[in-house]
Coordinates of C-alpha atoms and ligand atoms in Angstrom, one line a residue:
X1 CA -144.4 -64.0 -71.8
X2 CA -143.3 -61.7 -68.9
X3 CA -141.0 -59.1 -68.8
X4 CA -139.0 -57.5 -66.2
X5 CA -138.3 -54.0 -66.6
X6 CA -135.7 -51.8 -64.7
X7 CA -136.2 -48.5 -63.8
X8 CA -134.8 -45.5 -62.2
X9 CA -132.7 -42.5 -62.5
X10 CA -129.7 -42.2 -64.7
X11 CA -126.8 -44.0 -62.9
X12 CA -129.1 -46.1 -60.5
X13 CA -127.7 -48.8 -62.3
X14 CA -130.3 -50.5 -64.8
X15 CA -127.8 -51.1 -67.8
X16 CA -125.5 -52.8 -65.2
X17 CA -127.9 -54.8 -62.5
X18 CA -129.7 -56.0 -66.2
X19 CA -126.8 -57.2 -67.9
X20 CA -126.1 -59.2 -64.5
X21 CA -129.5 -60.4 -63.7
X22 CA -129.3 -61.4 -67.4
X23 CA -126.5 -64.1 -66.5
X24 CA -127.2 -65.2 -63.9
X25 CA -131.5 -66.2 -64.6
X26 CA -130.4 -66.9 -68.8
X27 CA -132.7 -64.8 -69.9
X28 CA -132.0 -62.5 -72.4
X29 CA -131.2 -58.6 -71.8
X30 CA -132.2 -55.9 -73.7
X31 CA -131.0 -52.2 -73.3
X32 CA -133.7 -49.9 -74.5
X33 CA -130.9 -46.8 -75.2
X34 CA -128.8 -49.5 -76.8
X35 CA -131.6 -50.7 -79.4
X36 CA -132.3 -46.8 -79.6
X37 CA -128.8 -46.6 -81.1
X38 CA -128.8 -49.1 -83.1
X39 CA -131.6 -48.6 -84.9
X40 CA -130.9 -44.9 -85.6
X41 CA -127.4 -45.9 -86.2
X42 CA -126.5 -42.8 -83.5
X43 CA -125.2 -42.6 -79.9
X44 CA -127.7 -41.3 -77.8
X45 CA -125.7 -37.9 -77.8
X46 CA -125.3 -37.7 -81.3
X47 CA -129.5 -38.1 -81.3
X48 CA -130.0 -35.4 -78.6
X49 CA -127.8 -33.2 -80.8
X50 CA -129.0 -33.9 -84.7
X51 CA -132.3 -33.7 -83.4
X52 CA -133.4 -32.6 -80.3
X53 CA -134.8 -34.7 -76.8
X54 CA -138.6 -34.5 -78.3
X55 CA -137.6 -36.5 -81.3
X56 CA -135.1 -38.7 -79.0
X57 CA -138.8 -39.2 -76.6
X58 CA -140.4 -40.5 -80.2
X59 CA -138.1 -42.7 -80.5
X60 CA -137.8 -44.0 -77.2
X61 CA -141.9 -44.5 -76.8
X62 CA -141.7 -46.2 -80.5
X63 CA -138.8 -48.6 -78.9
X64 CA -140.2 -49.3 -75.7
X65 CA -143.1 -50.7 -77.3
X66 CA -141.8 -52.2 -79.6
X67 CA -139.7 -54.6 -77.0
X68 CA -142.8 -55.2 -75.1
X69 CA -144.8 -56.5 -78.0
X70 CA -141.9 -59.3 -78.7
X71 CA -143.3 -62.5 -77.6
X72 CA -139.9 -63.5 -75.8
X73 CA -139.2 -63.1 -72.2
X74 CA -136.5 -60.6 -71.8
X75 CA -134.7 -58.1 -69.5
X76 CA -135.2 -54.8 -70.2
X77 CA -133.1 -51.4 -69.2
X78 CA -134.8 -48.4 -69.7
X79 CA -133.8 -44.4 -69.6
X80 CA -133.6 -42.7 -67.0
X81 CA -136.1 -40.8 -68.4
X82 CA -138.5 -43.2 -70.2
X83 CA -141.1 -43.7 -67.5
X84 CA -141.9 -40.0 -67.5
X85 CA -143.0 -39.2 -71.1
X86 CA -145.5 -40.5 -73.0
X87 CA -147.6 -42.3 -70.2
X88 CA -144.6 -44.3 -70.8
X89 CA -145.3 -45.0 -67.0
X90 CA -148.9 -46.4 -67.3
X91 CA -147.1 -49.5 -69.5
X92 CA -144.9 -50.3 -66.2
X93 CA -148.7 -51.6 -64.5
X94 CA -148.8 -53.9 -67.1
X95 CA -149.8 -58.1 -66.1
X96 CA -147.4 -59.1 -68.3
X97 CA -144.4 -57.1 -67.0
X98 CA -142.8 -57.3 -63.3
X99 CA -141.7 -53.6 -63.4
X100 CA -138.5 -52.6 -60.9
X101 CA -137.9 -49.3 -59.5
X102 CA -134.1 -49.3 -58.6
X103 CA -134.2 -46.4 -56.3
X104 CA -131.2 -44.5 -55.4
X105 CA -130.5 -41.3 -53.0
X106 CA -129.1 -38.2 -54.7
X107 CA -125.5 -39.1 -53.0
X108 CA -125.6 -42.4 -54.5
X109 CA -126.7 -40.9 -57.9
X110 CA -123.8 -37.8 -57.8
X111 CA -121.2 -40.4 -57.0
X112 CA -121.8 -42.1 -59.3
X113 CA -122.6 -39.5 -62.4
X114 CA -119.9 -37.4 -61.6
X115 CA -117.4 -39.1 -63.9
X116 CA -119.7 -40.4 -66.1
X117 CA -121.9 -38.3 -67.4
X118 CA -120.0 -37.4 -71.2
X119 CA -122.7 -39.8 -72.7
X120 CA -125.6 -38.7 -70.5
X121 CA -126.8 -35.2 -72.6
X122 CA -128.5 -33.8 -70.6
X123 CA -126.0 -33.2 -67.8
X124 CA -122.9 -33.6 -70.0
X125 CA -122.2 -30.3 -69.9
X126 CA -122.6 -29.2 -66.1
X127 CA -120.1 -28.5 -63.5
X128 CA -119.9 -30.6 -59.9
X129 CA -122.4 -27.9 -58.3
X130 CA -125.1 -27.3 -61.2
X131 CA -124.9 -31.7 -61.0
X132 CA -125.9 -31.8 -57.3
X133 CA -128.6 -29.4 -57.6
X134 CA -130.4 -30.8 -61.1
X135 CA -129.8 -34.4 -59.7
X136 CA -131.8 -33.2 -56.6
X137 CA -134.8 -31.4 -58.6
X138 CA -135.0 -33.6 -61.3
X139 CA -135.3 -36.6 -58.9
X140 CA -138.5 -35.2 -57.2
X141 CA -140.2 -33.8 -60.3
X142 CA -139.4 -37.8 -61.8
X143 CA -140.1 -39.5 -58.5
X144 CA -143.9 -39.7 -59.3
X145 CA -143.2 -41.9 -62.4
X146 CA -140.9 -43.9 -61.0
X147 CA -143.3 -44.9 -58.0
X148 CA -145.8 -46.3 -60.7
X149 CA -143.6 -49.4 -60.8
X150 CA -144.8 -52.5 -59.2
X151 CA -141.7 -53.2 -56.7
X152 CA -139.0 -51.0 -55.7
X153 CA -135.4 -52.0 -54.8
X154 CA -133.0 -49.3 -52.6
X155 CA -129.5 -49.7 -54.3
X156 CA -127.4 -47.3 -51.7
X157 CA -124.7 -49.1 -50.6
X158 CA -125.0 -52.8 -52.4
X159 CA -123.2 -54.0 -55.0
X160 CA -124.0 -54.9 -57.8
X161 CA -124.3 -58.6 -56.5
X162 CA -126.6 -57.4 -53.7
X163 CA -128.7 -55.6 -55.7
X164 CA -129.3 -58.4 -57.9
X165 CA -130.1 -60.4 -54.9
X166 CA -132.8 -58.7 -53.8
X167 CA -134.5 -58.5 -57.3
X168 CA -134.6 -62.2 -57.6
X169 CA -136.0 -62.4 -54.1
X170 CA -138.9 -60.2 -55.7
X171 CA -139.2 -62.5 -58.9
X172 CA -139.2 -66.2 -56.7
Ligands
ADP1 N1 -123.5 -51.3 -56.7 C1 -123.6 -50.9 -58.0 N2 -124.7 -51.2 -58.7 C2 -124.8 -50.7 -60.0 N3 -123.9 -49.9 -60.6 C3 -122.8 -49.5 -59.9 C4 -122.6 -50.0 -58.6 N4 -121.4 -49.5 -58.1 C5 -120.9 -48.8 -59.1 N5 -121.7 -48.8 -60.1 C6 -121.4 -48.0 -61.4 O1 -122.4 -47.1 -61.6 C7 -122.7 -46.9 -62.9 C8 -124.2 -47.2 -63.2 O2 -124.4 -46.9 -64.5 P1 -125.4 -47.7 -65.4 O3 -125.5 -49.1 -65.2 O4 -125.1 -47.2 -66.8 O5 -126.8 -47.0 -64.9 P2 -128.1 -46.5 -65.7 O6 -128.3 -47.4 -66.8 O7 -129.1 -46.7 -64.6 O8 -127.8 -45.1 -66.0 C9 -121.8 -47.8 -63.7 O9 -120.6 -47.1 -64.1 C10 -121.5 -48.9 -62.6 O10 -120.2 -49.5 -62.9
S3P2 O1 -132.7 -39.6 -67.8 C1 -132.8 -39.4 -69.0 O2 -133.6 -38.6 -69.4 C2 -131.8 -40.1 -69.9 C3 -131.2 -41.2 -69.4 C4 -130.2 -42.0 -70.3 O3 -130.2 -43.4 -69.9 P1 -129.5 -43.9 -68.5 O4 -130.5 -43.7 -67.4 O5 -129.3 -45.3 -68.8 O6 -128.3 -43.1 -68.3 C5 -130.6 -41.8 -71.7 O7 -131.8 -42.5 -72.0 C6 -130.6 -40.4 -72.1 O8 -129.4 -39.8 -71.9 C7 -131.7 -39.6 -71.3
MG3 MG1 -128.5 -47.2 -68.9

């Protein structure tokens, strides 16, 4: 059974484009941070905090496998950071996944983060400047991850509709 797997930095839009793609081709979404949570019975903040990001990066490994080794098809969200611990990335190469790098430019990514990062840890707690600046780094050092994904969608300046668009173009 295949799955398709989003990818990309946080605020690229993978919970969003997933839970849309989801309604539109019936099959069922899953959000890994969401089954993360529910599981632990903590919000991804609450994890980061009681217990560090290694333990959080256990968990998220242990989760990610776990949804690929469901024999349903299924949409599945990742982390921003998933693809780049664990050899997390090497999984996105599977033949029974259709792995999709939503790629977004650091404007696109700050836009978008600045008033919504309270449940994102690790930039929670940064002001507008330090955001722009770790966006921009992080992006490049995560970059090599993310281009281990079989297909790559730009996401600057669709919408939502759009976006989803071009992904089923890519699945047909
Ligand atoms: N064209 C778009 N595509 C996806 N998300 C968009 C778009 N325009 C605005 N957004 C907003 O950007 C944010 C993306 O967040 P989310 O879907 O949680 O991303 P991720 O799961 O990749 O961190 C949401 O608040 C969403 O409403
Ligand atoms: O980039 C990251 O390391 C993270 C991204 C988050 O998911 P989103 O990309 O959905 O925000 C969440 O898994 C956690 O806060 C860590
Ligand atoms: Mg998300």
């Amino acid at each position: 059974m295949k799955k398709i797997v989003l990818l990309g930095y946080m605020g690229c839009g993978k919970s969003t484009i997933a839970q849309n793609l989801s309604k539109i081709t019936e099959i069922p979404f899953l959000d890994l941070d969401v089954c993360i949570e529910k599981k632990a019975n903590l919000s991804i903040k609450e994890i980061f905090e009681q217990f560090g990001e290694i333990h959080f990066r256990k968990l998220e490994h242990e989760m990610f496998l776990e949804l690929l080794q469901s024999p349903e098809n299924s949409i599945i969200g990742l982390g921003g950071g998933t693809p780049c611990y664990a050899n997390n990335h090497l999984l996105l190469q599977r033949e029974d996944i259709d792995s999709i790098y939503l790629k977004a430019s650091i404007d696109t990514l700050y836009n978008r983060l600045v008033y919504n990062k309270s449940k994102r840890p690790l930039i929670a707690d940064m002001n507008e400047e330090e955001m722009k600046e770790f966006i921009a780094k992080h992006l490049f050092d995560r970059s090599f991850y993310y281009n281990h994904a079989q297909y790559k969608v730009v996401v600057d300046n669709k919408t939502v509709d759009e976006t989803v668009e071009d992904i089923l173009k890519i699945l047909a």
